[in-house]
Tab-separated table of C-alpha atoms in Angstrom:
chain	number	residue	atom	x	y	z
A	1	MET	CA	56.191	179.631	13.602
A	2	LYS	CA	53.379	177.785	11.817
A	3	ILE	CA	50.421	179.519	10.147
A	4	ILE	CA	47.072	177.753	9.711
A	5	LEU	CA	44.685	179.352	7.203
A	6	LEU	CA	41.057	178.437	7.888
A	7	SER	CA	39.318	177.872	4.559
A	8	GLY	CA	36.638	175.270	5.154
A	9	GLY	CA	33.437	177.320	5.432
A	10	SER	CA	30.841	177.836	2.710
A	11	GLY	CA	30.655	181.626	2.986
A	12	LYS	CA	27.091	181.903	1.647
A	13	ARG	CA	26.811	185.558	2.677
A	14	LEU	CA	27.891	186.600	-0.799
A	15	TRP	CA	24.743	185.130	-2.350
A	16	PRO	CA	23.980	184.794	-5.232
A	17	LEU	CA	27.655	184.392	-6.199
A	18	SER	CA	28.506	182.033	-3.344
A	19	SER	CA	26.751	178.918	-2.078
A	20	ASN	CA	27.425	175.611	-0.296
A	21	THR	CA	29.243	174.367	-3.395
A	22	ARG	CA	30.890	177.660	-4.375
A	23	ALA	CA	32.394	179.182	-1.247
A	24	LYS	CA	33.079	182.910	-1.295
A	25	GLN	CA	36.826	182.539	-0.736
A	26	TYR	CA	37.178	180.962	-4.194
A	27	LEU	CA	35.328	183.678	-6.131
A	28	SER	CA	37.626	185.531	-8.548
A	29	VAL	CA	36.445	189.035	-7.661
A	30	LEU	CA	39.583	190.835	-6.419
A	31	GLU	CA	41.987	192.654	-8.704
A	32	ALA	CA	45.510	191.202	-8.744
A	33	PRO	CA	48.645	193.321	-9.313
A	34	ASN	CA	48.745	192.219	-12.974
A	35	GLY	CA	45.200	193.505	-13.543
A	36	GLU	CA	43.610	190.049	-13.680
A	37	LEU	CA	41.048	188.788	-11.177
A	38	GLU	CA	41.943	186.572	-8.224
A	39	SER	CA	40.128	185.020	-5.277
A	40	MET	CA	40.647	185.676	-1.562
A	41	VAL	CA	42.522	182.374	-1.341
A	42	GLN	CA	44.798	183.263	-4.254
A	43	ARG	CA	45.480	186.770	-2.922
A	44	LEU	CA	46.441	185.541	0.545
A	45	TRP	CA	48.595	182.698	-0.801
A	46	ARG	CA	50.376	185.105	-3.180
A	47	GLN	CA	51.079	187.531	-0.319
A	48	LEU	CA	52.465	184.739	1.849
A	49	GLY	CA	54.735	183.735	-1.024
A	50	ASP	CA	55.997	187.302	-1.395
A	51	ALA	CA	56.736	187.337	2.348
A	52	GLY	CA	58.580	183.994	2.215
A	53	LEU	CA	56.024	182.358	4.524
A	54	GLN	CA	54.393	179.706	2.325
A	55	GLU	CA	56.681	176.970	3.637
A	56	HIS	CA	55.443	177.749	7.164
A	57	THR	CA	51.762	177.728	6.180
A	58	ARG	CA	49.042	175.109	5.743
A	59	PHE	CA	45.395	175.417	4.749
A	60	ALA	CA	42.780	173.730	6.934
A	61	THR	CA	39.904	172.894	4.605
A	62	SER	CA	37.045	170.441	4.183
A	63	ILE	CA	37.392	167.413	1.950
A	64	GLU	CA	34.763	168.861	-0.420
A	65	GLN	CA	36.915	171.923	-1.096
A	66	MET	CA	40.277	170.159	-1.329
A	67	GLU	CA	40.474	169.859	-5.127
A	68	LEU	CA	39.192	173.394	-5.740
A	69	LEU	CA	41.741	174.861	-3.330
A	70	LYS	CA	44.552	172.957	-5.037
A	71	ARG	CA	43.367	174.145	-8.437
A	72	GLN	CA	43.616	177.761	-7.292
A	73	THR	CA	46.877	177.560	-5.352
A	74	GLY	CA	48.759	174.597	-6.818
A	75	GLU	CA	48.859	170.820	-6.482
A	76	ARG	CA	51.623	170.967	-3.880
A	77	THR	CA	49.837	173.366	-1.549
A	78	PRO	CA	50.059	171.859	1.968
A	79	LEU	CA	46.600	170.984	3.312
A	80	ILE	CA	45.088	169.655	6.516
A	81	ILE	CA	41.850	167.932	5.576
A	82	GLU	CA	38.649	168.029	7.630
A	83	PRO	CA	36.150	165.240	6.820
A	84	GLU	CA	33.282	167.740	7.239
A	85	GLN	CA	32.565	171.297	8.396
A	86	ARG	CA	32.127	171.576	12.164
A	87	GLY	CA	33.269	175.111	12.995
A	88	THR	CA	36.551	176.840	13.767
A	89	PHE	CA	37.447	175.103	17.041
A	90	PRO	CA	37.236	171.523	15.687
A	91	ALA	CA	39.210	172.683	12.627
A	92	ILE	CA	41.928	174.195	14.817
A	93	ALA	CA	42.008	171.113	17.055
A	94	LEU	CA	42.443	168.850	14.019
A	95	ALA	CA	45.178	171.124	12.644
A	96	ALA	CA	47.030	171.039	15.970
A	97	SER	CA	46.872	167.234	16.070
A	98	TYR	CA	48.253	167.134	12.514
A	99	LEU	CA	51.170	169.434	13.368
A	100	TYR	CA	51.973	167.363	16.463
A	101	SER	CA	51.503	163.777	15.234
A	102	ILE	CA	52.090	163.960	11.459
A	103	ALA	CA	54.335	166.973	10.817
A	104	GLY	CA	56.404	166.452	13.988
A	105	VAL	CA	56.276	170.121	15.010
A	106	SER	CA	57.778	170.997	18.389
A	107	LEU	CA	55.321	171.657	21.224
A	108	ALA	CA	57.124	174.955	21.819
A	109	GLU	CA	56.324	176.197	18.289
A	110	THR	CA	54.022	179.207	17.929
A	111	VAL	CA	50.876	178.497	15.904
A	112	ILE	CA	49.035	181.368	14.228
A	113	ILE	CA	45.410	180.912	13.180
A	114	MET	CA	44.131	183.184	10.419
A	115	PRO	CA	40.849	183.254	8.457
A	116	VAL	CA	41.266	183.153	4.697
A	117	ASP	CA	38.841	186.049	4.188
A	118	ALA	CA	41.142	188.589	5.862
A	119	TYR	CA	42.073	191.433	3.496
A	120	VAL	CA	45.484	192.853	4.417
A	121	GLU	CA	48.401	194.606	2.766
A	122	SER	CA	51.854	193.057	2.418
A	123	ASP	CA	53.323	194.783	5.496
A	124	PHE	CA	50.927	192.784	7.676
A	125	PHE	CA	53.047	189.670	7.171
A	126	GLU	CA	56.171	191.447	8.400
A	127	TRP	CA	54.202	192.208	11.554
A	128	VAL	CA	52.984	188.593	11.797
A	129	GLN	CA	56.566	187.370	12.023
A	130	GLU	CA	56.877	189.253	15.315
A	131	LEU	CA	53.982	187.347	16.932
A	132	PRO	CA	56.084	184.541	18.496
A	133	ASP	CA	58.058	187.191	20.395
A	134	ARG	CA	54.875	189.065	21.334
A	135	LEU	CA	53.322	185.841	22.653
A	136	ARG	CA	56.347	185.132	24.841
A	137	GLU	CA	56.483	188.736	26.088
A	138	SER	CA	52.788	188.679	27.006
A	139	GLY	CA	53.233	185.734	29.359
A	140	SER	CA	49.780	184.557	28.269
A	141	GLN	CA	48.632	181.244	26.879
A	142	LEU	CA	46.496	182.794	24.134
A	143	LEU	CA	47.191	185.920	22.111
A	144	LEU	CA	44.338	187.688	20.318
A	145	ILE	CA	45.083	190.016	17.427
A	146	GLY	CA	42.885	193.113	17.348
A	147	MET	CA	42.637	195.820	14.728
A	148	ALA	CA	42.951	199.422	15.885
A	149	PRO	CA	40.255	201.872	14.685
A	150	LYS	CA	41.015	203.877	11.560
A	151	SER	CA	42.567	207.297	12.004
A	152	GLY	CA	39.855	209.809	12.904
A	153	ASP	CA	37.543	207.057	14.128
A	154	GLU	CA	38.885	206.766	17.667
A	155	GLN	CA	35.391	206.514	19.168
A	156	GLN	CA	34.977	203.060	17.640
A	157	PRO	CA	36.211	200.102	19.726
A	158	PRO	CA	39.057	197.952	18.381
A	159	LEU	CA	37.945	195.200	16.030
A	160	GLY	CA	38.425	191.485	16.541
A	161	SER	CA	40.192	189.864	13.612
A	162	GLY	CA	39.699	186.142	14.117
A	163	ILE	CA	43.504	185.827	14.242
A	164	TYR	CA	45.066	184.039	17.229
A	165	ALA	CA	48.493	182.904	18.371
A	166	PHE	CA	49.380	180.190	20.895
A	167	SER	CA	51.992	177.511	21.440
A	168	LEU	CA	51.262	174.073	20.023
A	169	ASP	CA	51.601	172.737	23.570
A	170	TYR	CA	48.648	174.925	24.616
A	171	MET	CA	46.255	173.368	22.099
A	172	ILE	CA	47.478	169.794	22.602
A	173	SER	CA	46.920	170.261	26.345
A	174	LYS	CA	43.372	171.455	25.595
A	175	LEU	CA	42.694	168.288	23.591
A	176	ILE	CA	43.949	166.127	26.456
A	177	ALA	CA	41.768	168.057	28.939
A	178	LEU	CA	38.742	167.470	26.683
A	179	SER	CA	39.582	163.748	26.401
A	180	LEU	CA	40.099	164.102	22.652
A	181	PRO	CA	42.740	162.226	20.643
A	182	ILE	CA	45.967	164.128	20.031
A	183	HIS	CA	46.846	162.007	17.000
A	184	TYR	CA	45.453	163.247	13.698
A	185	ASP	CA	44.255	159.871	12.370
A	186	GLU	CA	42.241	159.132	15.509
A	187	LEU	CA	40.770	162.636	15.778
A	188	TYR	CA	39.875	162.473	12.077
A	189	LYS	CA	37.885	159.268	12.688
A	190	GLN	CA	36.009	160.863	15.599
A	191	TYR	CA	35.557	164.252	13.928
A	192	SER	CA	31.825	163.864	13.220
A	193	LYS	CA	31.215	163.359	16.965
A	194	LEU	CA	32.801	166.676	17.937
A	195	PRO	CA	30.269	169.390	18.842
A	196	LYS	CA	30.087	172.191	16.297
A	197	SER	CA	31.727	175.183	17.936
A	198	SER	CA	33.768	178.301	17.330
A	199	ILE	CA	37.085	179.175	18.887
A	200	GLU	CA	35.318	182.048	20.644
A	201	SER	CA	32.857	179.776	22.448
A	202	ALA	CA	35.325	176.945	23.067
A	203	LEU	CA	38.311	178.966	24.290
A	204	LEU	CA	37.759	182.691	24.761
A	205	GLU	CA	34.820	182.403	27.122
A	206	CYS	CA	36.787	180.251	29.569
A	207	GLU	CA	40.419	181.281	29.000
A	208	THR	CA	41.756	183.671	31.635
A	209	SER	CA	45.386	183.647	30.477
A	210	ARG	CA	44.994	185.746	27.353
A	211	SER	CA	46.255	189.028	25.963
A	212	VAL	CA	45.490	191.304	23.017
A	213	VAL	CA	47.904	193.017	20.639
A	214	TYR	CA	46.782	195.522	18.028
A	215	TYR	CA	47.705	195.849	14.391
A	216	ASN	CA	47.520	199.411	13.082
A	217	GLY	CA	47.643	198.773	9.342
A	218	VAL	CA	45.025	198.069	6.679
A	219	TRP	CA	42.775	195.158	7.586
A	220	LYS	CA	39.278	194.180	6.492
A	221	ASN	CA	37.169	191.122	7.069
A	222	LEU	CA	35.610	190.207	3.709
A	223	ARG	CA	32.706	188.279	5.180
A	224	SER	CA	29.812	190.291	3.779
A	225	TRP	CA	28.746	192.237	0.707
A	226	ARG	CA	29.141	195.504	2.587
A	227	THR	CA	32.839	194.978	3.289
A	228	ILE	CA	33.812	193.162	0.100
A	229	SER	CA	32.077	195.732	-2.137
A	230	GLU	CA	34.773	198.217	-1.103
A	231	GLU	CA	37.493	196.003	-2.619
A	232	ILE	CA	35.764	193.916	-5.268
A	233	ALA	CA	36.511	194.486	-8.956
A	234	PHE	CA	33.375	195.312	-10.966
A	235	PRO	CA	34.348	194.947	-14.636
A	236	LEU	CA	31.406	195.875	-16.874
A	237	LYS	CA	30.614	193.848	-19.960
A	238	GLU	CA	30.644	195.657	-23.281
A	239	GLN	CA	26.851	195.871	-23.510
A	240	GLU	CA	26.374	197.114	-19.940
A	241	LYS	CA	26.537	200.513	-18.354
A	242	ILE	CA	25.785	202.320	-15.125
A	243	GLU	CA	24.268	205.786	-15.419
A	244	ARG	CA	25.492	207.367	-12.208
A	245	SER	CA	23.593	210.049	-10.372
A	246	HIS	CA	25.210	211.659	-7.328
A	247	ASP	CA	26.561	208.387	-5.945
A	248	GLN	CA	28.130	205.196	-7.279
A	249	SER	CA	26.355	201.913	-7.848
A	250	GLN	CA	28.134	198.592	-8.330
A	251	LEU	CA	27.260	195.749	-10.694
A	252	ILE	CA	28.772	192.289	-10.999
A	253	ASN	CA	27.115	190.085	-13.597
A	254	HIS	CA	27.817	186.364	-14.076
A	255	LEU	CA	24.887	185.911	-16.469
A	256	ASP	CA	24.832	186.004	-20.253
A	257	ILE	CA	22.230	188.761	-20.320
A	258	PRO	CA	22.864	192.540	-20.121
A	259	ILE	CA	21.993	194.463	-16.957
A	260	GLN	CA	21.855	198.262	-16.808
A	261	ILE	CA	21.410	200.619	-13.846
A	262	ILE	CA	19.849	203.985	-14.710
A	263	GLY	CA	18.838	206.796	-12.390
A	264	LEU	CA	19.461	204.898	-9.139
A	265	SER	CA	22.343	205.485	-6.745
A	266	ASN	CA	24.266	203.541	-4.132
A	267	LEU	CA	23.027	200.156	-5.374
A	268	LEU	CA	24.727	196.788	-5.210
A	269	VAL	CA	23.575	194.461	-8.004
A	270	ALA	CA	24.950	190.913	-8.198
A	271	ALA	CA	23.630	188.377	-10.721
A	272	SER	CA	24.438	184.683	-11.127
A	273	PRO	CA	22.639	181.492	-12.235
A	274	ASP	CA	21.399	181.175	-8.631
A	275	GLY	CA	19.630	184.538	-8.468
A	276	ILE	CA	19.869	188.307	-8.651
A	277	LEU	CA	20.554	190.534	-5.660
A	278	ILE	CA	19.535	194.209	-5.763
A	279	ALA	CA	20.277	196.012	-2.526
A	280	ASP	CA	21.189	199.342	-1.050
A	281	ARG	CA	24.914	199.039	-0.383
A	282	LEU	CA	24.421	200.150	3.229
A	283	HIS	CA	21.831	197.391	3.854
A	284	SER	CA	23.399	194.539	1.895
A	285	ASN	CA	24.357	192.733	5.121
A	286	GLN	CA	20.689	191.818	5.625
A	287	ILE	CA	21.217	189.091	3.031
A	288	SER	CA	22.324	186.762	5.866
A	289	GLU	CA	18.824	186.902	7.391
A	290	MET	CA	17.197	186.002	4.071
A	291	LEU	CA	19.541	183.065	3.522
A	292	GLN	CA	18.201	181.258	6.574
A	293	ALA	CA	14.999	180.525	4.632
A	294	MET	CA	16.727	179.575	1.354
A	295	ASN	CA	17.578	175.889	0.997
A	296	ALA	CA	17.303	175.436	-2.767
A	297	LYS	CA	20.082	173.480	-4.434
A	298	PRO	CA	22.341	175.935	-6.308
A	299	ASN	CA	22.250	176.060	-10.097
A	300	TYR	CA	25.996	176.761	-10.243
A	301	GLU	CA	28.217	174.060	-8.753
A	302	GLU	CA	31.988	173.907	-8.452
A	303	LYS	CA	33.493	170.483	-9.125
A	304	HIS	CA	37.037	169.266	-8.606
A	305	TRP	CA	37.311	169.092	-12.399
A	306	GLY	CA	35.473	172.309	-13.353
A	307	HIS	CA	31.894	173.506	-12.911
A	308	THR	CA	28.281	172.978	-14.014
A	309	ILE	CA	25.423	175.431	-14.579
A	310	ILE	CA	21.787	174.350	-14.774
A	311	VAL	CA	20.247	176.334	-17.630
A	312	ASP	CA	16.800	174.753	-17.800
A	313	LYS	CA	14.491	172.374	-15.937
A	314	ALA	CA	11.204	171.021	-17.262
A	315	ARG	CA	8.461	168.562	-16.322
A	316	LEU	CA	7.084	166.984	-19.504
A	317	ALA	CA	3.406	166.272	-20.238
A	318	SER	CA	4.285	162.575	-20.012
A	319	GLY	CA	5.383	163.114	-16.425
A	320	GLY	CA	9.097	162.752	-17.076
A	321	GLN	CA	11.770	165.312	-16.235
A	322	VAL	CA	14.442	167.018	-18.321
A	323	VAL	CA	17.391	169.042	-16.977
A	324	SER	CA	19.888	170.848	-19.203
A	325	LYS	CA	23.354	171.780	-17.908
A	326	ARG	CA	26.353	173.587	-19.319
A	327	VAL	CA	29.420	171.688	-18.179
A	328	PHE	CA	33.014	172.945	-18.136
A	329	ILE	CA	35.967	170.562	-17.658
A	330	ALA	CA	39.427	172.090	-17.253
A	331	ALA	CA	42.250	170.775	-19.449
A	332	GLY	CA	43.766	167.615	-17.964
A	333	GLU	CA	40.814	167.002	-15.622
A	334	ASN	CA	38.067	164.396	-15.795
A	335	MET	CA	34.649	163.525	-14.449
A	336	SER	CA	34.377	160.495	-12.207
A	337	TYR	CA	33.700	157.107	-13.832
A	338	HIS	CA	30.060	156.469	-12.916
A	339	LEU	CA	26.602	155.298	-13.956
A	340	HIS	CA	22.965	156.242	-13.369
A	341	PHE	CA	20.042	153.825	-12.959
A	342	ASN	CA	17.109	156.121	-13.668
A	343	ARG	CA	18.248	158.595	-16.281
A	344	SER	CA	19.873	158.851	-19.675
A	345	GLU	CA	22.137	161.680	-20.822
A	346	THR	CA	23.116	163.301	-24.088
A	347	TRP	CA	26.317	165.308	-24.394
A	348	THR	CA	26.770	167.889	-27.125
A	349	ILE	CA	30.379	169.105	-27.237
A	350	LEU	CA	30.418	172.899	-27.624
A	351	SER	CA	34.167	173.544	-27.612
A	352	GLY	CA	37.475	171.834	-26.914
A	353	GLU	CA	38.734	168.288	-27.268
A	354	GLY	CA	38.569	165.286	-24.975
A	355	VAL	CA	38.265	161.531	-24.541
A	356	ALA	CA	35.056	159.816	-23.408
A	357	ILE	CA	34.699	156.339	-21.916
A	358	ILE	CA	31.311	154.785	-22.691
A	359	ASP	CA	30.963	151.245	-21.298
A	360	GLU	CA	34.756	150.725	-21.526
A	361	GLU	CA	34.973	152.058	-25.085
A	362	LEU	CA	37.321	155.024	-25.612
A	363	ARG	CA	35.967	157.723	-27.932
A	364	PRO	CA	37.688	160.965	-28.948
A	365	VAL	CA	35.297	163.930	-28.832
A	366	SER	CA	35.509	167.491	-30.116
A	367	ALA	CA	33.269	170.478	-30.894
A	368	GLY	CA	30.093	169.413	-32.730
A	369	ASN	CA	30.101	165.790	-31.522
A	370	ALA	CA	27.055	164.329	-29.738
A	371	VAL	CA	27.278	161.370	-27.346
A	372	THR	CA	24.245	159.410	-26.093
A	373	ILE	CA	24.517	157.666	-22.711
A	374	PRO	CA	21.642	155.306	-21.880
A	375	GLY	CA	20.788	154.476	-18.277
A	376	ARG	CA	23.083	151.987	-16.476
A	377	THR	CA	25.929	152.884	-18.855
A	378	ARG	CA	29.359	153.384	-17.297
A	379	HIS	CA	30.841	156.672	-18.482
A	380	SER	CA	33.454	159.347	-17.911
A	381	LEU	CA	34.947	162.268	-19.827
A	382	ARG	CA	38.465	163.713	-19.763
A	383	ALA	CA	39.410	167.090	-21.230
A	384	ILE	CA	42.523	167.323	-23.393
A	385	THR	CA	41.964	171.056	-23.802
A	386	ASP	CA	39.429	173.124	-21.867
A	387	LEU	CA	36.156	171.427	-22.749
A	388	GLU	CA	32.606	172.755	-22.654
A	389	LEU	CA	29.473	170.755	-23.383
A	390	LEU	CA	25.705	170.807	-23.038
A	391	GLU	CA	24.401	167.879	-20.984
A	392	VAL	CA	20.697	166.991	-21.246
A	393	GLN	CA	19.402	164.584	-18.595
A	394	SER	CA	16.046	162.831	-18.983
A	395	GLY	CA	14.139	160.311	-16.897
A	396	ALA	CA	11.013	159.628	-14.876
A	397	GLU	CA	12.618	161.211	-11.777
A	398	LEU	CA	16.000	162.946	-11.743
A	399	ALA	CA	17.325	162.384	-8.226
A	400	GLU	CA	20.717	163.708	-7.113
A	401	ASP	CA	21.585	160.425	-5.423
A	402	ASP	CA	21.085	158.421	-8.644
A	403	VAL	CA	24.798	157.978	-9.216
A	404	ILE	CA	27.201	155.119	-8.565
A	405	ASN	CA	30.835	156.248	-8.621
A	406	LEU	CA	33.284	153.643	-9.919
A	407	GLY	CA	36.505	155.684	-10.009
A	408	ILE	CA	37.819	159.217	-9.567
A	409	LYS	CA	41.361	159.548	-10.915
A	410	TRP	CA	41.879	158.959	-14.628
A	411	ASP	CA	44.780	156.547	-14.095
A	412	GLU	CA	42.696	154.323	-11.805
A	413	ILE	CA	39.751	154.472	-14.242
A	414	ILE	CA	41.994	153.333	-17.103
A	415	SER	CA	43.656	150.600	-15.034
A	416	GLN	CA	40.370	149.019	-13.872
A	417	SER	CA	38.712	149.026	-17.312
A	418	ASN	CA	39.022	146.617	-20.208
A	419	LEU	CA	39.126	149.439	-22.706
A	420	VAL	CA	38.422	149.018	-26.388
């Protein structure tokens, strides 16, 4: 049995906490057994470890999310990399080609597809281990996992879970029928040409040899505020409070300003550098409609080395632009080695210690230091301890594409530079 966890989507439905660069599955909003906060990815990976199934599992994720996923689950987490996001069916096809041509998995092996935003209890994974037998007993090519209605709610139809089981031979045969490569390297090269599609549209609508089995335990799909608000941890900051009337409101605040709810009930309030959501908990799903018209670049961005938050933007009387960012670099990580043509930067180190490279000169930096980086200057920064700084960018026009990357990994940056 092989399990593929789909974790490549952006999950913007949890706006303003999630965005294209900060997918919902990586938000630390669930309470772990030790009382700390964990993400959906971390919860699912921990549960698979407890069930002894990590060695049978791989994440299918986009190349943009690869470093973030590793940071949350470990450097050795097995991944299948998609060059871009194209939907669940292309992701599953690429995963199948990887299992067949790279991992050498038998065509008779059962493959289980599972979304990473599924919220289940530990006994679910005992049930999952029975799926190869259930697939064989069904005599079908494709097994769909449904969720039975809750006790006392028998009038509701069973729920689809987005979890599927099939033999590897089934999916490889589908690729051959679609004239797609069955070798991972070739399919990877052609990935951008694949139509964007879901497994539902690509397989379920045309597959006649399929069966459904039902799981009767706890299961939730954490794809919207309405469902995740039932499980999310809402720790209040010291200066905040919720004055409850006859019903409970929920507040999650990622800003450095206090928020209080007084005299209002059944509210969901979520605040981040990208905006503030105030909604009736029963109507919070309408956020997906609003997002269709929102294309602004997020102020909070996850990076493979940490994160950045835009705290201020200004257009000067002279016509120039200034952008201020708070930048966090995790211990042992580093920015890419790069340069800008049309802007200069000033770093003010707020906390931590690190090493900067400025035009091939190594400089130790620590709290209180300021570093000026003129335009066309090659630069990078590595954190020895967790490092936080204020970065002020200035120039006639501050374009996102004004960056030339010269190196990513610290070892390769050091090896290609004539450092002083």
